[in-house]
Every structure is written in structure tokens, then in C-alpha cells.
Coordinates of C-alpha atoms and ligand atoms in Angstrom, one line a residue:
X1 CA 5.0 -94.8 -248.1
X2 CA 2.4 -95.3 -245.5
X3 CA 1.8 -97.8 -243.5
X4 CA -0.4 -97.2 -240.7
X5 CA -3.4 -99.1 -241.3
X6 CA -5.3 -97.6 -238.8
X7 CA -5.5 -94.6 -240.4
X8 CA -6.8 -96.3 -243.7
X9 CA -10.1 -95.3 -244.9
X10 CA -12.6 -97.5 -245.9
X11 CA -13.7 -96.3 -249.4
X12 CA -11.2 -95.8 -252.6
X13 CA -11.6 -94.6 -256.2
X14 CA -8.8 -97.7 -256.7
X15 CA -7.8 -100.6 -254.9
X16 CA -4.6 -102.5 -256.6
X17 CA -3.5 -105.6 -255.2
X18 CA 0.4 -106.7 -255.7
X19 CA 3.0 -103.9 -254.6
X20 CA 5.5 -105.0 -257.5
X21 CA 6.5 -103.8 -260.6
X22 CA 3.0 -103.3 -262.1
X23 CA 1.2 -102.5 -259.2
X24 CA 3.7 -99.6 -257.8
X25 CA 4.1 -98.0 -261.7
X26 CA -0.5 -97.7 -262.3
X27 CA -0.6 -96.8 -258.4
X28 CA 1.3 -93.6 -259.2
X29 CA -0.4 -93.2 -262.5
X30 CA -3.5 -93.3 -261.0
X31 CA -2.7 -91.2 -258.4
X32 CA -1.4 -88.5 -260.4
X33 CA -4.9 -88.2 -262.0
X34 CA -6.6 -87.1 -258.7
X35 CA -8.0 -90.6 -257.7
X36 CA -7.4 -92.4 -254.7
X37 CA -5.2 -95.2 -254.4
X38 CA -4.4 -97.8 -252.1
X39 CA -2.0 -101.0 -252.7
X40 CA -2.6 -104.4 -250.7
X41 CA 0.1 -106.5 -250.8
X42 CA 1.0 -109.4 -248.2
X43 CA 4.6 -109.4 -248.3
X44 CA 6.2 -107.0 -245.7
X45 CA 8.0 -105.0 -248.4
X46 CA 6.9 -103.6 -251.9
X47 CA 8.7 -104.5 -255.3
X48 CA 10.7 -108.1 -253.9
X49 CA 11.4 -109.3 -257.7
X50 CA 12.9 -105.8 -258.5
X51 CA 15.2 -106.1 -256.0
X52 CA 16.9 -109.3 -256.4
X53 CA 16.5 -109.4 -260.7
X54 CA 19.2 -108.5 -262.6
X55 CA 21.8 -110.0 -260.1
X56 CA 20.5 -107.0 -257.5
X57 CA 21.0 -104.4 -260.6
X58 CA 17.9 -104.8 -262.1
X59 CA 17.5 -105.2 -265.8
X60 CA 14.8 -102.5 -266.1
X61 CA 13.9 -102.7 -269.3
X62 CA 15.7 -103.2 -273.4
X63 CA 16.9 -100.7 -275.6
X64 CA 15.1 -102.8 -278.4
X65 CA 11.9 -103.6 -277.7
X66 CA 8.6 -105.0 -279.2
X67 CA 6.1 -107.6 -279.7
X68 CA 8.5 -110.2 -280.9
X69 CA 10.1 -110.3 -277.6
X70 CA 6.8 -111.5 -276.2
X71 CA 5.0 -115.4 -275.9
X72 CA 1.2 -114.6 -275.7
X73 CA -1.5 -116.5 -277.8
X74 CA -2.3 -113.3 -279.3
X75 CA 1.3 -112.0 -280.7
X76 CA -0.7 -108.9 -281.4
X77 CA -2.1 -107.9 -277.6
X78 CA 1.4 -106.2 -276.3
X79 CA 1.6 -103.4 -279.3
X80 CA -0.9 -101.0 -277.9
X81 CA 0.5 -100.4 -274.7
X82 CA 3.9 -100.9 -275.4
X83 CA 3.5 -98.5 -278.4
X84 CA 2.0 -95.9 -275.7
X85 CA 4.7 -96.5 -273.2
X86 CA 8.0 -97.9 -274.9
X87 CA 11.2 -98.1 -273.6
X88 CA 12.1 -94.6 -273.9
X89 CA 9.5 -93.5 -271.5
X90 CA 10.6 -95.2 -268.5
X91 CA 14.3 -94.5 -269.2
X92 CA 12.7 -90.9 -269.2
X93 CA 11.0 -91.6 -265.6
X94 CA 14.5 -92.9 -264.0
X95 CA 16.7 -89.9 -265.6
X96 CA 14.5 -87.1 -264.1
X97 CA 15.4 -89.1 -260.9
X98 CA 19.4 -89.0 -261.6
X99 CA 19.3 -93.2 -261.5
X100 CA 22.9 -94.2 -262.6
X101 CA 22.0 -96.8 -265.1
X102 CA 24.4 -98.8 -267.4
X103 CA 24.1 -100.6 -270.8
X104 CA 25.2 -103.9 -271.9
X105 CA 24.6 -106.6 -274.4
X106 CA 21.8 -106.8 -277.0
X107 CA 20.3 -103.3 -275.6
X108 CA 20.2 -104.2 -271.7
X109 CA 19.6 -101.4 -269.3
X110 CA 20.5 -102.2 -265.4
X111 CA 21.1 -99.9 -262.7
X112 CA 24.5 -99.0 -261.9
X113 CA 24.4 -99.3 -258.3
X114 CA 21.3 -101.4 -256.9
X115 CA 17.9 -102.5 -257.6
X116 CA 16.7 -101.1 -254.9
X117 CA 17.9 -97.5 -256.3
X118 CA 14.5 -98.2 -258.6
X119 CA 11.8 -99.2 -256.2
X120 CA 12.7 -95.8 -254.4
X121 CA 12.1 -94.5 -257.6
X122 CA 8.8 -95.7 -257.8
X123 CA 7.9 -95.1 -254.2
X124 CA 8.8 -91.8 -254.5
X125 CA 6.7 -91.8 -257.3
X126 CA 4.2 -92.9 -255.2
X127 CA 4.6 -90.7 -252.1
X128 CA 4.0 -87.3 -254.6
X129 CA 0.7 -89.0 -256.1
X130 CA -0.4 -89.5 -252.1
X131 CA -0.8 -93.5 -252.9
X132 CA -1.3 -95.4 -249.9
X133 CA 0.2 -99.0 -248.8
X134 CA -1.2 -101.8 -247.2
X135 CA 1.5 -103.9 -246.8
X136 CA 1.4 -107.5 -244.6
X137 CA -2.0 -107.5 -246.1
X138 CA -3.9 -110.6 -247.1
X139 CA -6.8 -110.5 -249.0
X140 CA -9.5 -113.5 -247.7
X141 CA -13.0 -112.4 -249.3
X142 CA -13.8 -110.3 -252.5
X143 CA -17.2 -109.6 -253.4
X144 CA -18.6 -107.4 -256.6
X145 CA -21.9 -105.5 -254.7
X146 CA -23.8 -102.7 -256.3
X147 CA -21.0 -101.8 -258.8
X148 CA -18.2 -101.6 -256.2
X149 CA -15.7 -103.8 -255.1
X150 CA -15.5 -104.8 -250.9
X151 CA -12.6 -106.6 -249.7
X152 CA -12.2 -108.1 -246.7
X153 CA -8.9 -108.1 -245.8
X154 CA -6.4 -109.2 -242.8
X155 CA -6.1 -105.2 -242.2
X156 CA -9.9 -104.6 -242.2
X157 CA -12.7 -104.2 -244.8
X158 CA -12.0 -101.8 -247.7
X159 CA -14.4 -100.9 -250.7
X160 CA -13.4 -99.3 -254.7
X161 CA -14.6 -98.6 -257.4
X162 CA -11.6 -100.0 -259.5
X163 CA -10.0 -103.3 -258.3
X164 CA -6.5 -103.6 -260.1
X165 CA -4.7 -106.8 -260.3
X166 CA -1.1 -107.1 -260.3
X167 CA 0.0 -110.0 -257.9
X168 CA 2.3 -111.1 -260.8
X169 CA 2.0 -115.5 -261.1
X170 CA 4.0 -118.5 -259.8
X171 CA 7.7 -117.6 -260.1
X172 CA 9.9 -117.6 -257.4
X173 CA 7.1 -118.9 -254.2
X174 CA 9.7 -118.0 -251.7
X175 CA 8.9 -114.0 -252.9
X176 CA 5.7 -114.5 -251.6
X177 CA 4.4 -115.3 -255.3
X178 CA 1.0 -117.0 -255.7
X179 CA -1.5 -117.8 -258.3
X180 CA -3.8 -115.6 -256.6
X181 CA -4.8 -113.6 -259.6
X182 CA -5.8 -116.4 -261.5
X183 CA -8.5 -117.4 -258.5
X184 CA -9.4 -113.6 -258.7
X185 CA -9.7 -114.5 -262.3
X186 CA -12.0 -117.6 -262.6
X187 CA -13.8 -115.9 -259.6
X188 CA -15.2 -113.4 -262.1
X189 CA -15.5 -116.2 -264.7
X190 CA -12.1 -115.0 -267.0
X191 CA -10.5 -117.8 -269.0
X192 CA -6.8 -118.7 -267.3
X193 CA -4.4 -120.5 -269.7
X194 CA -2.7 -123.3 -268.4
X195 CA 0.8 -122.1 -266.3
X196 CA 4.1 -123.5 -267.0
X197 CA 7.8 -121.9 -265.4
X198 CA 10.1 -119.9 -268.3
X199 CA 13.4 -118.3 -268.4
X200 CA 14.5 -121.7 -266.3
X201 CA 17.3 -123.9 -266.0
X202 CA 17.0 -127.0 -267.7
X203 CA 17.7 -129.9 -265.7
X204 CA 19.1 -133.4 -266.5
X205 CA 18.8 -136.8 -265.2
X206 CA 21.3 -140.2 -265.6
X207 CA 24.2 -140.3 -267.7
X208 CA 23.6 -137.6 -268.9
X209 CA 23.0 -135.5 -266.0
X210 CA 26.9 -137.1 -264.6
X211 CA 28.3 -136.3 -267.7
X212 CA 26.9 -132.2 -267.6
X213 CA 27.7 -132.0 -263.8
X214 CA 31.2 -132.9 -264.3
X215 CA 31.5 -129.3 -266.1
X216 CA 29.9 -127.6 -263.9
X217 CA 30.8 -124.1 -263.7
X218 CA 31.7 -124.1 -267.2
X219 CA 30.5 -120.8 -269.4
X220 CA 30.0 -121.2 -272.7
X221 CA 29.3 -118.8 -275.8
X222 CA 26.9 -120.9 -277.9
X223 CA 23.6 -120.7 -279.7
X224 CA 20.8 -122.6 -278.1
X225 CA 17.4 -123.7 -280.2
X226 CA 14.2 -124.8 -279.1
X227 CA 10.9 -124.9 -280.6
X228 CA 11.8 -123.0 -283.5
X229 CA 13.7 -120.7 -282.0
X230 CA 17.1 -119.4 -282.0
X231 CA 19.1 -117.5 -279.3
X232 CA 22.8 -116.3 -279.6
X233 CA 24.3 -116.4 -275.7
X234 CA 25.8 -117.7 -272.8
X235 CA 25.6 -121.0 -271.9
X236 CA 26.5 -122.0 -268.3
X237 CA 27.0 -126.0 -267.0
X238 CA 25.5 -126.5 -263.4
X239 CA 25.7 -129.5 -260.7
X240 CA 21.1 -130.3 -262.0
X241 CA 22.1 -129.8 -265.7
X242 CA 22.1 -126.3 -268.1
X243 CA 21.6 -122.6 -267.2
X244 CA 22.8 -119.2 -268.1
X245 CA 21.2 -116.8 -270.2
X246 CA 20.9 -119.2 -273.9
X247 CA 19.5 -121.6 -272.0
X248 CA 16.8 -119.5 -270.1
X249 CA 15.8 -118.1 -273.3
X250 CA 15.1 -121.4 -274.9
X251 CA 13.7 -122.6 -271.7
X252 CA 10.9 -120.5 -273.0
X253 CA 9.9 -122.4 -276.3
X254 CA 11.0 -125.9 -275.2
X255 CA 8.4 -128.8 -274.4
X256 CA 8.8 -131.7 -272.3
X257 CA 10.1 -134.9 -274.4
X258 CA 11.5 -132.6 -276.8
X259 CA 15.8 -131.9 -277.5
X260 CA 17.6 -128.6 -277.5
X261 CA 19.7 -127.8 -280.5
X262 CA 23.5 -126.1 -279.0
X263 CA 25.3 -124.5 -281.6
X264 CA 29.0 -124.5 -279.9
X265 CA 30.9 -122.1 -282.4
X266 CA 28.0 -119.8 -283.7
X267 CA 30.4 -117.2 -284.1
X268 CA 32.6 -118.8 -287.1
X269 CA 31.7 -121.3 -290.2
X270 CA 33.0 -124.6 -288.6
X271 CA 32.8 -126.4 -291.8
X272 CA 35.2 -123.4 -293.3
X273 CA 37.3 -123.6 -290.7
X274 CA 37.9 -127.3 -290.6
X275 CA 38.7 -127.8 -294.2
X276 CA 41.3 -124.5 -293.2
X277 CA 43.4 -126.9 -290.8
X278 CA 42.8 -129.6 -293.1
X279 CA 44.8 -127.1 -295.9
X280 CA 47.0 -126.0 -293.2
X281 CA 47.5 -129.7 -291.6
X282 CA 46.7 -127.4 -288.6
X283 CA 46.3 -128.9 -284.7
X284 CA 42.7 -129.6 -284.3
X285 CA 43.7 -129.7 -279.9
X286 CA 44.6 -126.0 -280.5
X287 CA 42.0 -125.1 -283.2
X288 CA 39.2 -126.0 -280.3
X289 CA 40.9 -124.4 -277.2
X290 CA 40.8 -121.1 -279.3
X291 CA 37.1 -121.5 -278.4
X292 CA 36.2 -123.6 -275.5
X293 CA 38.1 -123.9 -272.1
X294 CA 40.2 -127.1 -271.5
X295 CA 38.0 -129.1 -269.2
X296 CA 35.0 -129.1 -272.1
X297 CA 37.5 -129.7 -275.0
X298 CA 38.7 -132.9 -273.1
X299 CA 35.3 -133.7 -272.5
X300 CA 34.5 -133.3 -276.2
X301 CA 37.0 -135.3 -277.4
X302 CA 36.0 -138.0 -275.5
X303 CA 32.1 -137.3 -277.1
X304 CA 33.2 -137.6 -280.1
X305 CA 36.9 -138.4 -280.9
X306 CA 38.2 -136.1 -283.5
X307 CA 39.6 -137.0 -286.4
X308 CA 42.8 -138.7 -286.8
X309 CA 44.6 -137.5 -289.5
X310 CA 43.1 -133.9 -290.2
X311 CA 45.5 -133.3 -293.3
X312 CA 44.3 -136.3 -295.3
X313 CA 40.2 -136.3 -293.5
X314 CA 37.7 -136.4 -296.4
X315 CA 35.0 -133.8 -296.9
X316 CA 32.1 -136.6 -295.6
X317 CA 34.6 -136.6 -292.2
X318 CA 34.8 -133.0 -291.9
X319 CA 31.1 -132.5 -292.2
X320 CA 30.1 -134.9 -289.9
X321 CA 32.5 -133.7 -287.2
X322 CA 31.5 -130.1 -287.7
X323 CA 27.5 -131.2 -287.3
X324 CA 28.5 -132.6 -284.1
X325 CA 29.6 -129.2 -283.1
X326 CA 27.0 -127.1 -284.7
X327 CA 23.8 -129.5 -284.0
X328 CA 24.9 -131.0 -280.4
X329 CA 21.6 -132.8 -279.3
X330 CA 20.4 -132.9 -275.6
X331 CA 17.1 -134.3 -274.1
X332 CA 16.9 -132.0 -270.7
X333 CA 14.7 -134.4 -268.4
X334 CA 12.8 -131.2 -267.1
X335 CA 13.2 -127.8 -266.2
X336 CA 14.0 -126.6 -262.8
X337 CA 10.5 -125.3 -261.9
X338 CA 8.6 -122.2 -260.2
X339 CA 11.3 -122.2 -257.4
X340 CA 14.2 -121.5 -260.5
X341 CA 12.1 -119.7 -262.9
X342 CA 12.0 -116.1 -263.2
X343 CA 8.9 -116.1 -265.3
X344 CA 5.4 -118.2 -265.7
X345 CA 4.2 -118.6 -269.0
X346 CA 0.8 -118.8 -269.4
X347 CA -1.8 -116.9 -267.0
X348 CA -5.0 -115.0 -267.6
X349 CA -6.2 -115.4 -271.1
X350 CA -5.8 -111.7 -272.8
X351 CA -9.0 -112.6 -275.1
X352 CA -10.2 -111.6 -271.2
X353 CA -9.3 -108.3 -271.4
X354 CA -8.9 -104.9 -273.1
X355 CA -5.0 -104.4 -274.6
X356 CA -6.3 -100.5 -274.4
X357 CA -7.2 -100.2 -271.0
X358 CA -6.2 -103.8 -269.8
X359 CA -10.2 -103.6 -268.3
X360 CA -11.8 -107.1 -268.4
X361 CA -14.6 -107.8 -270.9
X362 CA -16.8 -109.1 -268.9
X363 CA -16.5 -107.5 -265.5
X364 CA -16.2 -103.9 -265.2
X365 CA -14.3 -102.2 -263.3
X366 CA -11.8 -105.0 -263.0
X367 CA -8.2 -104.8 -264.7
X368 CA -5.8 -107.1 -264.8
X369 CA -1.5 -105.8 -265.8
X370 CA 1.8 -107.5 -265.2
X371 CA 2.8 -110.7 -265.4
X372 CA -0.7 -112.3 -264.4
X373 CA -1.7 -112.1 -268.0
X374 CA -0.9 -114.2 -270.4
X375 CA 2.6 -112.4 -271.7
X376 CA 6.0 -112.8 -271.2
X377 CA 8.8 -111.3 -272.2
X378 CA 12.3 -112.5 -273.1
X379 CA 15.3 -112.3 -271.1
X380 CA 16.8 -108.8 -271.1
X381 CA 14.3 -106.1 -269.6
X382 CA 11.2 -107.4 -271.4
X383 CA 8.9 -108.6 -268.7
X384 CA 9.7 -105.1 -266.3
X385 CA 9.0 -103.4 -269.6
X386 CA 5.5 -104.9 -270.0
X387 CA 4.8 -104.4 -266.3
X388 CA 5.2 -100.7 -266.7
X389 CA 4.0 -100.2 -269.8
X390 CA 0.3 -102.4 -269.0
X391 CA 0.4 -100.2 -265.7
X392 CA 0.6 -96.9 -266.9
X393 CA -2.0 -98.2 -269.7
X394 CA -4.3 -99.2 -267.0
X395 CA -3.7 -96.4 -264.6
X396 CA -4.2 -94.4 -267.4
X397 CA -7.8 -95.8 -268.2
X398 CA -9.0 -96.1 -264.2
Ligands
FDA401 P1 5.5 -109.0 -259.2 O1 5.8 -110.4 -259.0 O2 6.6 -108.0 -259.4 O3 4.6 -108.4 -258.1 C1 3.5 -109.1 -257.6 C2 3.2 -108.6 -256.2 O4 2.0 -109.2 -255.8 C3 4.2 -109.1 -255.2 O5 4.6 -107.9 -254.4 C4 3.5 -110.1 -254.3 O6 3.9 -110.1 -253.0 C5 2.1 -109.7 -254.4 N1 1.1 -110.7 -254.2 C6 1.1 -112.0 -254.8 N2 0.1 -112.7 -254.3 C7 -0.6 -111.9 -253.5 C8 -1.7 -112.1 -252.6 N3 -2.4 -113.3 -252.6 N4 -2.1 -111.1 -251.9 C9 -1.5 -109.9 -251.9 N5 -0.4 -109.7 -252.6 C10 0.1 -110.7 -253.4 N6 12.4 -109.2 -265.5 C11 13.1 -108.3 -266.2 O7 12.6 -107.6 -267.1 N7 14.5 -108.0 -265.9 C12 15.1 -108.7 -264.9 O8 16.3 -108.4 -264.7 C13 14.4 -109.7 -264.2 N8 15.1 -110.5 -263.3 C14 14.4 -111.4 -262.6 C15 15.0 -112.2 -261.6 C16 14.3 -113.1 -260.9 C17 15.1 -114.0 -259.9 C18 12.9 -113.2 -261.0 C19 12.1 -114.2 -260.2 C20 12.3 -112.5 -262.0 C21 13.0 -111.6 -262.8 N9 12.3 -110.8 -263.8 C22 13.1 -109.9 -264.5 C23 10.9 -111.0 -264.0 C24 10.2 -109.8 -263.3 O9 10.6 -109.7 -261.9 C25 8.7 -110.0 -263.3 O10 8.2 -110.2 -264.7 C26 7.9 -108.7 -262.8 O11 8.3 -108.5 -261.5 C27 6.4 -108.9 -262.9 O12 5.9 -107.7 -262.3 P2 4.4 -107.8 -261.6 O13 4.2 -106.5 -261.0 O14 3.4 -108.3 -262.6 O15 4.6 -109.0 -260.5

């Protein structure tokens, strides 16, 4: 990957801007077809998000994927390219490169090893279709003259044919994230939907937020709604209030003002199971520390006292205590924003652009992929998987 500015020409066929996921993946599609290529980017190093996600493995993309996995105001704007560059694809790209790569639950792919095992992936990728780099770049002045596109840049003036944008959105500032595609965006008079964070914790305030921090470090397997939706995972108590994967999901679908719904025994018919120990006069203590770990079944109990006398409980008991369980209310006071989240919801408005050739409507020669659109993806590979498969869509179309 070179870095020696100097060198740099001034005129490209393409000009991306954003060295992460998106950017790296349509550089070396775009490459490949003969054009030439240079990435801007102002961070010192490409692809910073690939290398911490996934824990520092990288959960680069889902076994499972399609447009239900996505939150875009058109459900139907993912299919084309996803359709044209599934999953399958890019497990194809990392195989022919001998990446050790693992599966785990509900169709997660990481890397074995490291994250970082990817982005030389993609560099590599990008060294064989001769892409240039421009890293430590800022970009201060972008003008659209005579059908081209001039930059003027901390690194010295460059002009293209194609401008790509792929500077990702507001997630995670201390990556060097910025909402610098949506000003590229209203620039060119694109509609940007208002921003929000996603796949965040939820944080807590007052009693409340006493009560949760007291079981901090707690993991739970639980089912977590919000918004209408349901999602089957981990849920993990933290000293601001509720994370883990359950709870970043939900994150997603949950409005300010509103409760989250915790299902804490998806995996069995409480109901059945209590009027079981009722037949059995069974131990109720023992009956929930087959589930939950001692420090939240005290803390339970003290919610909401079990109760007394199982053997002789009435069905209106039994059905009350198992709502409790199965329909535990909590009124998070807010989620733990940009710095916490590892998505933005929200972005440039995909009415903007072409779900073909992800070109903008209105301004040609403009393209806009990643996670500056309007899309994002569940947790669990999603969003990577929509950042290659709108790059090699666009590269494919430059
Ligand atoms: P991305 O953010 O990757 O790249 C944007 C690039 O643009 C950056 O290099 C940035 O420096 C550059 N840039 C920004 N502003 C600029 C400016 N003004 N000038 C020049 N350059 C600029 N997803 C998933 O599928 N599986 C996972 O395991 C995880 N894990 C995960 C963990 C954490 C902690 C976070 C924060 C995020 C994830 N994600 C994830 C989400 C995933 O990282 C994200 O959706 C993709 O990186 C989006 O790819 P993009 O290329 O669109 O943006």
C-alpha cells in the first residue's frame, strides 16, 4: 500500500474517500477493471473498525443473510446488491487467501486469529489492483467543475472522474469517525435522514440504575423486545445499566420514553414449568438457580417475592409470577451514545441513490456505499456484509 504522496498524481478515473470496510473492498473492484484508484482517508491507518469489531476477530459477515437483517426506510434497497454479492462471495474472497475463519451462533463467521488477518486481505487485494493510498489525508474543499471532481486536500489538489464515498457515519468518534459524508451529501443537495446510535448499550438512571449496577457483570440468556421486535441472546448487567448482545440488538428498534420487554427463561414454558413444581411441591429456590446465577435469583426474589406455598399456589398465582418472568418491564433512561455504539442508524436517504450502482440520482458521478447510507445491519456480520456487498456493487458500476 503506498503511501508516498509525493509521488501522487493529480488526475484519477476514481477518487474514494474512507479507507474502511467499503472503501478498501470497491477500491480493489475498481482497480481490477483497469481504472485508477486512489483512497483518501485521514486516519493514519486503513480499515480501524475491522480491526477492533468482533472483540479483535472480526465478525465478517452471517451465514444467513438478507433484507430482514437490515433497518432502512426502504426494506427493499439492500436486495439488489446483496443478491449480487451474498455472503458466499466474500467467504469465497477470504478462502483463496487461506484466512482461518471460525463459526459460531446464529451463522457468525469471525476470524480465527485476528482482525487484522482481514484488512491484509483486503490490502493485498488492493496492492494487485495497483490502488493507491492517501492516508493522514483531510479533505478541506470539494468542488463539481466541468464534469469532474477537484479536491483539495491536506496532501495536495487531486481531480476524478468518479468521487466514491465511504467515510462510514458517527460511531465510535475516537476511530476518527465523522459525519463527513452526510455534509458531502447536502453539499450536492441529497436528503440525509436524521442520525441516531444502534447496536448500543442501554443505560439507566436512579433506582433503577442502583438496582442494575449491583449485578454488574452478570450474563444472562434472555429474550429482549423492543419496538416490535424480538431477539433471543445474551444479556449482560453493566456498572451505566444493560449491554451484551440481546440488548444491542433491541438497542436498534427502541425509542426514547419507551420500555424493553426481557423475557428471562425464553428457553422453557414458565407457566408449564411452575404448575410442574406446584404437582411436584418442588423448591422454587432451586427451580430458578437451574437458570440464573445466585446473585440475580436473590435479587429476584427480593423484585418480586415468590410464592409461599408453591404446592397449594392457585393458577391466578402461578400466572402472575410467571408474567413477571417472562414480561420483566424496564424504562432504560437512554442509550449509551456514538462513543458506545457500533452502528448509526439513519444517514443518507437511499431514495438518493441507485440500489444498482449505488450512483446518486441527482449528481453524476457521485456514489455513496457503506454505512453512510441509510442501512444497517443487525448484530452478527450484517453491517461488514453490506459494506462489501454496496462496494463491489459500486466498484462494479464506476
Ligand atoms: P468505516 O467506518 O469502516 O470506514 C470509514 C472510513 O472513513 C474510516 O477509515 C474513517 O477514518 C474515514 N473517514 C471518516 N471521515 C473522514 C473524513 N472526514 N475524511 C477522510 N476520511 C474519513 N460490523 C459487523 O458486521 N461485524 C462486527 O463484528 C462489527 N463489530 C463492530 C465493533 C465496533 C466496536 C464498531 C464501532 C463497529 C462494529 N461493526 C461490526 C460495524 C462495522 O464496523 C461498520 O458497519 C463498518 O465498518 C462500516 O464500514 P464503512 O466502510 O462504511 O465505514
Amino acid at each position: 500500500m503506498s503511501q508516498q504522496q509525493a509521488s501522487l498524481q493529480l488526475d484519477w478515473d476514481v477518487i474514494i474517500i474512507g479507507a474502511g470496510a467499503a472503501g478498501l473492498m470497491c477500491a480493489a473492484t475498481a482497480g481490477y477493471q483497469g481504472l485508477s484508484v486512489l483512497v483518501i482517508d485521514h486516519a493514519p491507518k486503513a480499515a480501524a473498525k475491522i480491526r477492533i469489531s468482533g472483540g479483535g476477530k472480526c465478525n465478517f459477515t452471517n451465514l444467513d443473510v438478507s433484507a430482514k437483517n437490515y433497518i432502512c426506510r426502504n426494506p427493499h434497497f439492500v436486495k439488489s446488491a446483496l443478491s449480487r454479492y451474498p455472503s458466499n462471495a466474500f467467504i469465497e474472497l477470504v478462502e483463496r487467501h487461506g484466512l482461518a475463519y471460525e463459526q459460531r451462533e446464529l451463522g457468525k463467521l469471525f476470524c480465527s486469529e485476528r482482525a487484522s488477518d482481514l484488512i491484509q486481505i483486503l490490502r493485498t487485494e488492493c496492492d494487485w489492483a495497483q490502488v493507491e493510498f492517501s492516508l493522514k489525508t483531510s479533505v478541506d474543499k470539494l468542488r463539481y467543475v466541468d464534469e469532474r471532481y477537484q479536491l483539495q486536500t491536506s496532501g495536495g489538489k487531486f481531480n476524478a472522474n468518479k468521487l466514491v464515498i465511504a467515510t462510514g457515519a458517527l460511531s465510535f468518534p475516537k476511530l476518527k469517525a465523522t459525519g463527513f459524508g452526510y455534509e458531502i451529501a447536502k453539499q450536492f443537495g441529497l436528503k440525509v435522514l436524521p442520525t441516531r446510535p444502534g447496536l448500543v448499550p442501554l443505560n439507566f438512571k436512579g433506582k433503577w440504575l442502583e438496582r442494575i449496577a449491583e449485578l454488574s457483570g452478570l450474563s444472562l440468556d434472555v429474550a429482549v423486545s423492543a419496538g416490535g421486535m424480538r431477539f433471543q441472546e445474551a444479556m449482560l448487567f453493566t456498572h451505566q445499566g444493560l449491554s451484551g448482545p440481546g440488548i444491542l440488538q433491541a438497542s436498534n428498534y427502541w425509542t426514547e420514553g419507551e420500555p424493553i420487554e426481557i423475557h428471562l427463561m425464553p428457553q422453557v414454558s414458565v407457566l408449564d414449568e411452575l404448575k410442574r413444581l406446584r404437582k411436584q411441591a418442588g423448591n422454587l429456590n432451586k427451580w430458578l438457580s437451574s437458570f440464573w446465577p445466585k446473585r440475580f435469583v436473590q435479587f429476584w426474589q427480593q423484585l418480586h417475592p415468590a410464592p409461599e406455598d408453591i404446592a397449594n399456589a392457585s393458577d391466578e398465582v402461578l400466572e402472575a409470577y410467571a408474567r413477571q418472568i417472562c414480561e420483566w418491564r424496564l424504562y432504560p433512561a437512554e442509550t449509551g451514545g456514538y462513543g458506545k455504539a457500533e452502528v448509526t442508524l439513519g444517514g443518507v436517504d437511499t431514495d438518493e441513490v441507485s440500489s444498482k450502482t449505488f450512483e446518486a440520482k441527482k449528481q453524476p458521478g457521485l456514489y455513496f456505499i457503506g454505512e453512510v447510507l441509510d442501512v444497517t445491519g443487525w448484530l452478527g456480520g450484517y453491517n461488514f456484509q453490506f459494506a462489501w456487498a454496496s462496494a463491489v456493487a459500486c466498484g462494479l458500476a464506476l
